[in-house]
Coordinates of C-alpha atoms in Angstrom, one line a residue:
X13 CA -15.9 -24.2 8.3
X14 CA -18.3 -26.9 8.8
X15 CA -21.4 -26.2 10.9
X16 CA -20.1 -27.1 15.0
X17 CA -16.0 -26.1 13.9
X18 CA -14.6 -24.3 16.0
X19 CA -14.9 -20.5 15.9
X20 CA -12.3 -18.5 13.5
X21 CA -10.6 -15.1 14.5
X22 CA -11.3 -12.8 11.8
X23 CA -7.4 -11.7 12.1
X24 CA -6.6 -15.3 10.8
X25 CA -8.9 -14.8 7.5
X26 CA -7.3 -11.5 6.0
X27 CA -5.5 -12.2 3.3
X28 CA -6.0 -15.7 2.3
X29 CA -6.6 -16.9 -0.9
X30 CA -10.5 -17.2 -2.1
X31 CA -11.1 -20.1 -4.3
X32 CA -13.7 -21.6 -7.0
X33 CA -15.1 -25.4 -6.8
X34 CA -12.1 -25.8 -9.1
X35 CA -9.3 -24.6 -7.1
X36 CA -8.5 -21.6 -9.1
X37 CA -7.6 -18.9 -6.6
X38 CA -10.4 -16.0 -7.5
X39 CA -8.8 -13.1 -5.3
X40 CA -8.3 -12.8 -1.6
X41 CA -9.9 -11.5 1.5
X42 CA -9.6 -7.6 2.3
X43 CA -12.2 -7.5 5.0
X44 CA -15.1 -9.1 6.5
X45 CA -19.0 -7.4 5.9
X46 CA -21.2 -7.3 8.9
X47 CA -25.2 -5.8 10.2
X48 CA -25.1 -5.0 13.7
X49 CA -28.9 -5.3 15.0
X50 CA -30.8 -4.2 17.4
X51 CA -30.3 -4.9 21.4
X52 CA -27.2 -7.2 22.2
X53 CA -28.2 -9.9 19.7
X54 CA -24.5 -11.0 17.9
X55 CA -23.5 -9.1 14.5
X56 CA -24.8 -11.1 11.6
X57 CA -21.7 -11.8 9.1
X58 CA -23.2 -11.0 5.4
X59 CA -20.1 -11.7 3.9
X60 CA -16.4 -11.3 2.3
X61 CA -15.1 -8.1 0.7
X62 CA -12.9 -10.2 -1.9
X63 CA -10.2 -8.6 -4.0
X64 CA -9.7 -9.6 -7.2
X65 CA -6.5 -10.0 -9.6
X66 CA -7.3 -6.6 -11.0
X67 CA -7.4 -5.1 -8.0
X68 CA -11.4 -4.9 -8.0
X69 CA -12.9 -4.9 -4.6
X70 CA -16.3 -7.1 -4.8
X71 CA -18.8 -8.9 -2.2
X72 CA -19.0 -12.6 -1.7
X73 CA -22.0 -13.3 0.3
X74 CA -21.5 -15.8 2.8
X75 CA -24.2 -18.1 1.3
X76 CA -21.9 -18.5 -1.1
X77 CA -19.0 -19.8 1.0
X78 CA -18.8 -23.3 1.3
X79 CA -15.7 -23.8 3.6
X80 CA -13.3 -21.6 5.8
X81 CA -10.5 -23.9 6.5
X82 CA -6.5 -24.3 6.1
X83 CA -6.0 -20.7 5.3
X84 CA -8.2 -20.8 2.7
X85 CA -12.3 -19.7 1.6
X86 CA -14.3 -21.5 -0.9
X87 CA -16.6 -20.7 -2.7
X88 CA -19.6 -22.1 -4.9
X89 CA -18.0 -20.2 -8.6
X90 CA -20.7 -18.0 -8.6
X91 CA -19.3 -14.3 -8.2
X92 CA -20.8 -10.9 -8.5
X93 CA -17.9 -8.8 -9.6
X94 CA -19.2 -5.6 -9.2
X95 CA -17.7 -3.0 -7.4
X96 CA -18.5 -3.8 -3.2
X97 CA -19.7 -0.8 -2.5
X98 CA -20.5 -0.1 1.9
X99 CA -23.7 0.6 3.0
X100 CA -24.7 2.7 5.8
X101 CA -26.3 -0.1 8.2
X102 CA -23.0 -2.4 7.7
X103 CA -19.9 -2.5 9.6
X104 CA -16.5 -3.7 8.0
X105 CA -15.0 -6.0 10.7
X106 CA -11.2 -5.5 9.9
X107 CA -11.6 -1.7 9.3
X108 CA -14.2 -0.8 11.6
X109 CA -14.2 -2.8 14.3
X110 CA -10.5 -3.8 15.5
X111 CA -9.0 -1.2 17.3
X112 CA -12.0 0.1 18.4
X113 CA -12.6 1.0 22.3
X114 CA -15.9 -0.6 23.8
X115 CA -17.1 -1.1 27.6
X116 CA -17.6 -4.2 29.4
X117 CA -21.4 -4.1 30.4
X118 CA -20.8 -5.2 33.7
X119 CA -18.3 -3.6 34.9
X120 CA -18.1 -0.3 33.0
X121 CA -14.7 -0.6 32.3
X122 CA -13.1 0.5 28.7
X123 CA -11.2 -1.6 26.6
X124 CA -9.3 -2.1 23.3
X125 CA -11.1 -4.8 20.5
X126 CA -8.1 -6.6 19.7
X127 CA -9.7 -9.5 17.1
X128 CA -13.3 -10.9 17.1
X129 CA -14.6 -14.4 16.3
X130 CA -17.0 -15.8 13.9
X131 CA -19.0 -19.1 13.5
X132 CA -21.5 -20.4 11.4
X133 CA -24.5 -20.9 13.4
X134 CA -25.6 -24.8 13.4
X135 CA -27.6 -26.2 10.5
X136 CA -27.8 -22.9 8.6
X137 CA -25.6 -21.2 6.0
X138 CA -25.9 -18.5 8.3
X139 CA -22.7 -16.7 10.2
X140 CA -22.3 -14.5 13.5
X141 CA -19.8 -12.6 15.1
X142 CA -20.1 -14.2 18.7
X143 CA -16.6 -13.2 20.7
X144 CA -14.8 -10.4 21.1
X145 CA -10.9 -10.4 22.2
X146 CA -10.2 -7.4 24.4
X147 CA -7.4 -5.7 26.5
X148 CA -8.2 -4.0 29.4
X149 CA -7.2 -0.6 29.9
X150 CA -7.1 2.4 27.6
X151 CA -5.3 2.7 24.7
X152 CA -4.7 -0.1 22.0
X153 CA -1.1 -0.4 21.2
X154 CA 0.8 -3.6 21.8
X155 CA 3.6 -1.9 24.1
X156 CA 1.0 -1.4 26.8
X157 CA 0.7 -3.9 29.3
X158 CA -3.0 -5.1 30.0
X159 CA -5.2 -8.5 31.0
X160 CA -6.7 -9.7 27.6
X161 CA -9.6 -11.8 27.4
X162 CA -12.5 -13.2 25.3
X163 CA -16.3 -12.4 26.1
X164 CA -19.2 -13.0 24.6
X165 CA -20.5 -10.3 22.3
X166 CA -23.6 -9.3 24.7
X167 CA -20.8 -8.8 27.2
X168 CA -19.8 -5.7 25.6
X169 CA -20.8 -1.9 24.6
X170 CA -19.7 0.8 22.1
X171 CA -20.0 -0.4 18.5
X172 CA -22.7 1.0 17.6
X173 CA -21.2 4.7 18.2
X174 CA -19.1 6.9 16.2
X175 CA -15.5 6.8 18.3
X176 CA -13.1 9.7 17.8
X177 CA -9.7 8.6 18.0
X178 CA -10.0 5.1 17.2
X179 CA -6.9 3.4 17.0
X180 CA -5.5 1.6 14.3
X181 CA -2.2 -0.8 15.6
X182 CA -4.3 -4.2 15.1
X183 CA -5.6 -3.5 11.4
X184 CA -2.0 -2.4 10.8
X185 CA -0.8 -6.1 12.4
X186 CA -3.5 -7.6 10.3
X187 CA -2.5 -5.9 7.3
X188 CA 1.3 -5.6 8.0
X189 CA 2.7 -8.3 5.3
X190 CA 0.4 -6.2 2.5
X191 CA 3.1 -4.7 -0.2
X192 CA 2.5 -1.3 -0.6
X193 CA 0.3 -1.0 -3.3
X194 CA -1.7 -3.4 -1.4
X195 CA -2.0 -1.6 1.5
X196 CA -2.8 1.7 -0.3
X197 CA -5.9 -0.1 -2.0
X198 CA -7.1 -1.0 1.0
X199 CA -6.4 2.7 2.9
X200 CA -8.5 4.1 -0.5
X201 CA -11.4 1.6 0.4
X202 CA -11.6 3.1 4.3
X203 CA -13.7 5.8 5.3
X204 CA -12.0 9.2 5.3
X205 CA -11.5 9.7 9.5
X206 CA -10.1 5.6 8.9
X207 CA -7.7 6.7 6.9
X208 CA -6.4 9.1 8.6
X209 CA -6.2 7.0 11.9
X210 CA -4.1 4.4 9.6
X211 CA -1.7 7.2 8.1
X212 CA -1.2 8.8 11.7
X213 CA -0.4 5.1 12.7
X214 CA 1.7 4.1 10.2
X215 CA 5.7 5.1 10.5
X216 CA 7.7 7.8 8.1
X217 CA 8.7 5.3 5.8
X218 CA 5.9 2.9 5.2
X219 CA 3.5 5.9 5.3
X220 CA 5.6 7.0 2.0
X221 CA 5.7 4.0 0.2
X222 CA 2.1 3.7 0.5
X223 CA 1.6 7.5 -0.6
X224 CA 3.3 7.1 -3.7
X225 CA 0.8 4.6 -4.7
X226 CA -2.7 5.7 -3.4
X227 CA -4.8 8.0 -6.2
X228 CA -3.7 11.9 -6.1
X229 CA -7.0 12.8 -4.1
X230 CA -6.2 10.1 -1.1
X231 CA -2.5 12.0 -1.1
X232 CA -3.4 15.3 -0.7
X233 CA -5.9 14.1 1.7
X234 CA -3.7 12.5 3.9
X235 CA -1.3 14.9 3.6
X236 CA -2.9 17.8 4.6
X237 CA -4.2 15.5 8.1
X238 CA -0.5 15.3 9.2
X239 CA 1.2 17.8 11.5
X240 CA 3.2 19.9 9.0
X241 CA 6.8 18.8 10.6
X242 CA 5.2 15.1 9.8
X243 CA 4.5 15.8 6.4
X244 CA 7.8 17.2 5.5
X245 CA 9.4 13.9 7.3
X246 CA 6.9 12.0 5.1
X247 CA 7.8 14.0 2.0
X248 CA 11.6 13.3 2.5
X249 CA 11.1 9.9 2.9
X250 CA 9.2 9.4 -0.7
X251 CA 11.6 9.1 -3.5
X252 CA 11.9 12.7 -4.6
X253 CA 9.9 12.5 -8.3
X254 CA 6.6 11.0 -6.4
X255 CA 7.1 13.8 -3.6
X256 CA 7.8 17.0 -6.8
X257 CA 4.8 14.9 -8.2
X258 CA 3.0 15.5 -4.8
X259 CA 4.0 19.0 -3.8
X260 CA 3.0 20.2 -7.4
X261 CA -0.4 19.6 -6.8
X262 CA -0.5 21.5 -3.7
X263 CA -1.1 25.6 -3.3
X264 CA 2.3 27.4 -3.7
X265 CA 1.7 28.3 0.0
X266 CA 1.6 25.3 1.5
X267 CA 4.6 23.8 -1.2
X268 CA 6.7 26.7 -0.4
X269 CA 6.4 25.9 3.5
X270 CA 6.8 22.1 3.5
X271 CA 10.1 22.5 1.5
X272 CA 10.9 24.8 4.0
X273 CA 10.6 22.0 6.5
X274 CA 12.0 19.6 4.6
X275 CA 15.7 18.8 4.8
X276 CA 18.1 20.9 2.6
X277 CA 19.2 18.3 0.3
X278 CA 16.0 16.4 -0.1
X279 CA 13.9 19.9 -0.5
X280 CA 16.5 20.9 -3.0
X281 CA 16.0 17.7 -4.8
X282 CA 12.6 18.4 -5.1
X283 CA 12.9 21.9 -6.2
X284 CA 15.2 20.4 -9.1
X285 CA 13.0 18.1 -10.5
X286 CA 10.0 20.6 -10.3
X287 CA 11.6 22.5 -12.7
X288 CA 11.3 20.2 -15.3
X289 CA 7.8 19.6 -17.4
X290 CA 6.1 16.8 -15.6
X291 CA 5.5 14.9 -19.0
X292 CA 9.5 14.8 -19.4
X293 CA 12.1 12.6 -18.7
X294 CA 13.3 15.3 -16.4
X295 CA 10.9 15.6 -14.9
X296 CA 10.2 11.6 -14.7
X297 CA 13.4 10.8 -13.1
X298 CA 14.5 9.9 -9.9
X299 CA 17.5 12.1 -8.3
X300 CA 18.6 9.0 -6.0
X301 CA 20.3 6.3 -8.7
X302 CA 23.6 4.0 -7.9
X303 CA 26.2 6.0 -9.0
X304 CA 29.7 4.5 -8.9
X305 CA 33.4 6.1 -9.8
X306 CA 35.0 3.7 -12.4
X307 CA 37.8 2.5 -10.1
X308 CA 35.0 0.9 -8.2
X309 CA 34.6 -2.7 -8.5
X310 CA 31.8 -5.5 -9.2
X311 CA 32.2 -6.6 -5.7
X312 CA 31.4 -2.6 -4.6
X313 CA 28.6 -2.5 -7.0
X314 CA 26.7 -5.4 -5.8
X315 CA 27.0 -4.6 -2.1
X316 CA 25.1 -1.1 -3.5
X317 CA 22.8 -3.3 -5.2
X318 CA 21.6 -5.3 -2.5
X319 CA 20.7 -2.7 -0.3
X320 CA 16.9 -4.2 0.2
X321 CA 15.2 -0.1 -0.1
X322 CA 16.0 0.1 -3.6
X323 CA 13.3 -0.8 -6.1
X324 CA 13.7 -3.9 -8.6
X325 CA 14.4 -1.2 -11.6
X326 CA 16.3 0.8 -9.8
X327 CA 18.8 -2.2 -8.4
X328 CA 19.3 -3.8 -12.4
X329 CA 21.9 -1.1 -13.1
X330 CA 24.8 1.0 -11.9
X331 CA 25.9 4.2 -13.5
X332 CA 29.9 5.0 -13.8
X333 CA 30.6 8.5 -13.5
X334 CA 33.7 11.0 -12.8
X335 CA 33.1 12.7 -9.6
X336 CA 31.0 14.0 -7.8
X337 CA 29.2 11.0 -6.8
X338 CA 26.1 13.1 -5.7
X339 CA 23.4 13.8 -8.9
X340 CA 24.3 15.9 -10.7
X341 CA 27.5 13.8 -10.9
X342 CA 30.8 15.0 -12.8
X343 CA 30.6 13.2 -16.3
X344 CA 28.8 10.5 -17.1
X345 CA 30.5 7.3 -18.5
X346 CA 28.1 4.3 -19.2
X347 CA 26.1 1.4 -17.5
X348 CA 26.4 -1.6 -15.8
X349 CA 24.0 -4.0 -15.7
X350 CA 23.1 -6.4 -13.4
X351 CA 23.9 -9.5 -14.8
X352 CA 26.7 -8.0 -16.2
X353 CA 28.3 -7.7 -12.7
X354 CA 27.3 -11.4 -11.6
X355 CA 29.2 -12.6 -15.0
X356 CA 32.4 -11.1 -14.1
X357 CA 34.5 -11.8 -11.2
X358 CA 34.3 -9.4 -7.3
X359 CA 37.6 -7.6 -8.2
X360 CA 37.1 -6.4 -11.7
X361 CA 36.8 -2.9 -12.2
X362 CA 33.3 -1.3 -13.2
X363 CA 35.2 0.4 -15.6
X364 CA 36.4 -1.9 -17.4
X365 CA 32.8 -3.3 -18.0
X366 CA 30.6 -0.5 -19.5
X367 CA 27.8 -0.6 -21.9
X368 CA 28.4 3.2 -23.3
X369 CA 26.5 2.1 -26.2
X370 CA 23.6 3.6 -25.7
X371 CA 22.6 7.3 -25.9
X372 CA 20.7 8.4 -22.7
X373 CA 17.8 10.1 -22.5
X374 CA 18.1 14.4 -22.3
X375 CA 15.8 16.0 -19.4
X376 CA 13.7 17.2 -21.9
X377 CA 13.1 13.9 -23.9
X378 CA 9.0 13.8 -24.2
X379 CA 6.8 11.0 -22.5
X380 CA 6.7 9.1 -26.2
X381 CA 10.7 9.6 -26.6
X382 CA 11.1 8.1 -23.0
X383 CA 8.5 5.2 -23.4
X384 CA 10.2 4.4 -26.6
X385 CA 13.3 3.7 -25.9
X386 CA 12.2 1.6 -23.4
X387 CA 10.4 -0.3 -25.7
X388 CA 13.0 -0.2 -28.3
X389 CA 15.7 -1.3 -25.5
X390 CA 14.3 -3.5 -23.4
X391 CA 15.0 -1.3 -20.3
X392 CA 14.1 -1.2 -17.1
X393 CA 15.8 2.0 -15.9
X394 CA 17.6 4.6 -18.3
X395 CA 20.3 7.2 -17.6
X396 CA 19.0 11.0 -17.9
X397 CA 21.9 13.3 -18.7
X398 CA 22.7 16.9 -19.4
X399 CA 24.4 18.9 -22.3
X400 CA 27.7 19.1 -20.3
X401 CA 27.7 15.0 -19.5
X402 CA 26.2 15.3 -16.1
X403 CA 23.9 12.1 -14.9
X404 CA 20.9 13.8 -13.2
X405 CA 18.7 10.7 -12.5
X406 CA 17.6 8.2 -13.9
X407 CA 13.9 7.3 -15.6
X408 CA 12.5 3.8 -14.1
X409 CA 10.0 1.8 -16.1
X410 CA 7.3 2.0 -13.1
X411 CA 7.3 6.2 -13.6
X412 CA 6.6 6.0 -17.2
X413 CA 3.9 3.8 -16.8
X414 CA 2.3 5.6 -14.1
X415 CA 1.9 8.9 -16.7
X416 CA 0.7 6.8 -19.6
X417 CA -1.9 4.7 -17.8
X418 CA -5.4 7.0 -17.4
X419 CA -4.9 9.7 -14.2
X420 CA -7.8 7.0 -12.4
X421 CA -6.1 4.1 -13.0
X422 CA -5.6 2.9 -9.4
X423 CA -9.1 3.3 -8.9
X424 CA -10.2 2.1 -12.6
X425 CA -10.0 -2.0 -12.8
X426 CA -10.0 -3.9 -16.4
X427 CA -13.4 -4.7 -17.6
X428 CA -14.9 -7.6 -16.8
X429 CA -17.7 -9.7 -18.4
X430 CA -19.9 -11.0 -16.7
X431 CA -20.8 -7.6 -14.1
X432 CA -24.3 -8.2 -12.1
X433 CA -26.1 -6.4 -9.8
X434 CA -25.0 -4.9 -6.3
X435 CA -24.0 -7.1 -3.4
X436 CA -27.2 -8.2 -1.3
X437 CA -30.0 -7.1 -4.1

């Protein structure tokens, strides 16, 4: 943004693409770095928090941004990619600073920071927050009705205390196209009482995607913050090997009385897979695959397909079995694969179509047995099934990575070359 554009809402900037002098996108913008100083004088913006391609969270000073514009940041190529790390006299705009409840100076009365604006300040490389976008009354959630309006930032009081209870609907709207694993980076990056202000905020199910992908620390966490009744609704809304992968880690106490409160079918889910080794296919495997009688045809299998909650892997095959339908099914009879199903015509029967060429994996099959005959096979998702023929799950490719990558590697990036000194020294 040139010096005397018009101000940007900080709402607008999370997300977008950050680019070199040679239009090669570089990562995008997670959230926005700012010094509040003394008296009423107007935040000074230091600069981006960028995330890279690896996931990396670094600082991009704003002397280093040459343009804001069309969805997009610019920058001069020169990038410190080490680790952005917060310090105590900075503020993070999109974490800290939406949601949070202030008091108009004049008037005394509260209200809810929806967004806030920045500009660079005339004939300087340097950038302020100047206005703040506010709903009166209490609370901050979109269903309550409330004036809104801009002020100036001198107009306004509260962001230099602690809040309790801060709430967390306008970071979520800011944030709400993020995929999961997305999202969960940037719930890692928040402080702890954030976090938990995010996870209350979030519902059942989106709160469970993102759980299966934060670190093992940020679950327990998180867990342990919601109202037991919560956590078991949580818990049956995770697919049941990343909630046995949860629950093992917590005392047998606390296990034993969120499976309680879970629902009888998903806690004995659970319970099933936890009695396998983790390290097994048994134990890798999901409980919830597409299962399909062999009378059942293509047309039937891709409406099962489609349903949008099921993961890529999980969606690229059916599995034919005798009844019951329900894992453990009655015996187990082969695969269909995708594209085998958009080859052959709506009415033809699934059984009539079966790749039963391939052995499937047995519950005890080792972490190297599994990963190899992925390897070997070209699979995305394998069938895991018992001495009497019995499919119990199925093994997705994203599980077995998970448990060969390092425990850390969510918080872990690739090396890069090139690593300088801390932002702002």
């Amino acid at each position: 943004m040139a010096a005397g554009a018009p101000r940007v809402f900080v709402s607008h900037l999370s997300g977008i693409p950050v680019f070199d002098p040679n239009g090669d996108q570089v990562g995008r913008v997670r959230d926005l770095v700012a010094m509040l100083r003394v008296g009423r004088r107007p935040p000074r913006l230091l600069g981006l928090v960028v995330e890279l391609a690896t996931r990396r969270h670094i600082f991009l000073p704003m002397t280093r941004v040459t343009g804001v514009e069309s969805g997009q940041v610019i920058t001069t190529g020169v990038l410190n990619v080490r680790r952005f790390e917060q310090r105590p006299t900075e503020r993070l705009v999109l974490g800290e600073m939406l949601d949070r409840r202030v008091h108009l100076v004049e008037t005394g009365e509260e209200v809810t920071v929806l967004d806030v604006s920045v500009r660079q300040l005339p004939a300087r490389r340097d950038w302020e927050i100047d206005r703040i976008f506010v709903r009166k009354g209490k609370g901050g959630t979109f269903r309550r009705k409330g004036e809104t309006l801009t002020v100036d930032w001198s107009a306004v009081d509260g962001f230099s205390l602690e809040e309790h209870g801060q709430g967390a609907e306008n970071l979520l709207a800011t944030f709400e196209q993020l995929r999961p694993a997305d999202l969960a980076n940037v719930l890692h990056h928040l402080s702890p009482k954030r976090r938990a202000e995010v996870a209350a905020a979030l519902d059942d199910d989106r709160l469970a995607d993102v759980l299966e992908e934060l670190p093992e620390d940020d679950q327990i966490e998180i867990l342990g913050k919601l109202k037991e009744e919560r956590a078991a609704d949580v818990l049956e809304a995770m697919d049941p090997d990343d909630a046995a992968d949860l629950l093992a880690e917590l005392p047998e106490e606390d296990k034993e009385r969120l499976l309680t409160l879970m629902q009888p079918a998903d806690a004995a889910d659970v319970r099933r897979l936890m009695a396998y080794e983790e390290r097994t296919a048994g134990g890798l495997m999901t409980t919830e695959p597409i299962v399909l009688r062999p009378d059942a045809t293509v047309a039937d299998a891709l409406a099962r397909v489609r349903k949008e909650d099921l993961s890529p892997a999980l969606a690229a095959q059916v599995y034919v079995c005798r009844p019951p339908d329900e894992t453990p099914t009655g015996k187990y009879l082969g695969t269909v694969h995708f594209q085998r199903l958009l080859r052959d015509p709506p009415y033809t029967l699934v059984g009539s179509i079966l790749d039963d060429d391939l052995q499937p994996l047995a519950p005890g099959a080792t972490l190297p047995t599994v990963a190899g005959f992925f390897a070997a096979y070209d699979m995305v998702a394998a069938p895991v099934v018992d001495e009497g023929g019995a499919l119990l799950g199925a093994v997705t490719v994203d599980d077995v990575l998970d448990h060969m990558l390092p425990e850390d590697w969510r918080e872990t990036e690739f090396h890069l070359e090139g690593e300088g000194a801390d932002h702002g020294g």
